[in-house]
XYZ file of C-alpha atoms in Angstrom:
105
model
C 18.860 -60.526 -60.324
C 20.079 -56.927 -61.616
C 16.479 -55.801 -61.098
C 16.293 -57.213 -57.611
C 19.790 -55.752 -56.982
C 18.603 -52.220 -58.575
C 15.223 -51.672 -56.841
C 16.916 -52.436 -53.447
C 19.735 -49.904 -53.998
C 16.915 -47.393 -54.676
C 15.115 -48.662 -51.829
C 18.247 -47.958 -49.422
C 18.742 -44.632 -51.177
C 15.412 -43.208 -50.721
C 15.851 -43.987 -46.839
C 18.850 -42.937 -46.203
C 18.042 -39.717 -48.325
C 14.682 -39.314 -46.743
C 15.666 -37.484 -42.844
C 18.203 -35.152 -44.688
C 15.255 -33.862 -46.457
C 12.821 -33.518 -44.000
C 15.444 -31.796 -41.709
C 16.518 -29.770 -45.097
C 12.178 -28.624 -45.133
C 12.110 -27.383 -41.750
C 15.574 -25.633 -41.718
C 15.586 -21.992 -42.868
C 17.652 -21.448 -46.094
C 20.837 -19.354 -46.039
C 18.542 -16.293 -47.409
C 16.393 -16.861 -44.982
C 18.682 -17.506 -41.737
C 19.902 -14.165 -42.284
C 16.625 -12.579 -42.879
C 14.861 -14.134 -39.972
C 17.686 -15.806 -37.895
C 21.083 -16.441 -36.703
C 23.252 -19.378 -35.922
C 24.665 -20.159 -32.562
C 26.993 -23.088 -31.498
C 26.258 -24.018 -27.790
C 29.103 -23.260 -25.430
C 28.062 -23.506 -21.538
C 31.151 -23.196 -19.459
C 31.815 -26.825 -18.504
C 30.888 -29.753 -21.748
C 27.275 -30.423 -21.310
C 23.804 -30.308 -22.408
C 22.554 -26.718 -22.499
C 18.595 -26.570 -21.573
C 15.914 -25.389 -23.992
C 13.080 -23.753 -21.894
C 9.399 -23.186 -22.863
C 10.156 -18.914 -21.977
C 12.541 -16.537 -21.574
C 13.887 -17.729 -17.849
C 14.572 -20.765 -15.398
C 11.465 -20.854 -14.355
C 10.403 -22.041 -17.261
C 9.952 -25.895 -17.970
C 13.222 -27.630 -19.875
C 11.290 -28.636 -23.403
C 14.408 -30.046 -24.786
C 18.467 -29.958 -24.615
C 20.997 -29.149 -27.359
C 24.404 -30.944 -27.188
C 27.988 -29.218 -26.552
C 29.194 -27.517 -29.608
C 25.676 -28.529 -31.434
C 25.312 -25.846 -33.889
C 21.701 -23.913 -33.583
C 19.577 -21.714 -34.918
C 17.247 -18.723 -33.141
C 16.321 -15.082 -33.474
C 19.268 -12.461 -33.727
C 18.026 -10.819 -30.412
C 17.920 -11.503 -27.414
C 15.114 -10.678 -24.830
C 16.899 -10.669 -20.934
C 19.429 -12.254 -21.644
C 17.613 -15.470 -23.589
C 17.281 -16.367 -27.342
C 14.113 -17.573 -29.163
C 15.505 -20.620 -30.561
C 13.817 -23.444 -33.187
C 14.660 -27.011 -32.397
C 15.020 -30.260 -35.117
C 10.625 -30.966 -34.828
C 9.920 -27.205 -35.489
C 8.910 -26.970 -31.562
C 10.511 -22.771 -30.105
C 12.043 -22.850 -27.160
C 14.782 -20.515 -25.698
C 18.264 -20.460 -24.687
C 20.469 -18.719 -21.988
C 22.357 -16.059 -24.818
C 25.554 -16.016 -22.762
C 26.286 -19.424 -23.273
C 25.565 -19.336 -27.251
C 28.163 -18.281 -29.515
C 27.175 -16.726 -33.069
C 28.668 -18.712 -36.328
C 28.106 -18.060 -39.809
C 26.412 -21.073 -41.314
């Protein structure tokens, strides 16, 4: 019964375990986010959902979202006004700069 009672605590370990470190291999390292990147926590001007576009502009197509006050991370520069920004599957995108606020992380 211990054995039962072990191998299914491992078994719930390893899954709960297993998205932190996936998210933990794509994420740049504190070294590295300040090498190659910055951290940004999304403010638009009203609570919502602030657009990740495929290029630097609204005419670009919305490839994804990122959540009020979701912490992000993306290049140090901008390029007109928009920020070259990494999402949780690896996928770039970029984000309207004026509505990004820069945190240490």
């Amino acid at each position: 019964m211990r054995r039962i009672i072990a191998v299914t605590s491992l078994a719930a370990l390893a899954l709960v375990a297993a998205p932190a470190a996936a998210r933990a291999a794509t994420a740049p390292t504190a070294s590295t986010a300040s090498a190659e990147g910055c951290y940004y926590q999304v403010m638009p001007p009203y609570p919502a959902n602030l657009r990740i576009r495929s290029g630097p502009g609204t005419g670009y197509d919305a490839v994804g979202a990122a959540g009020y006050m979701e912490t992000i991370w993306g290049s140090c520069q901008s390029q007109g006004g928009w920020v070259r920004v990494g999402s949780d599957d690896g996928s770039p995108g970029w984000a309207y700069r004026p509505y990004l606020r820069r945190v240490n992380h």
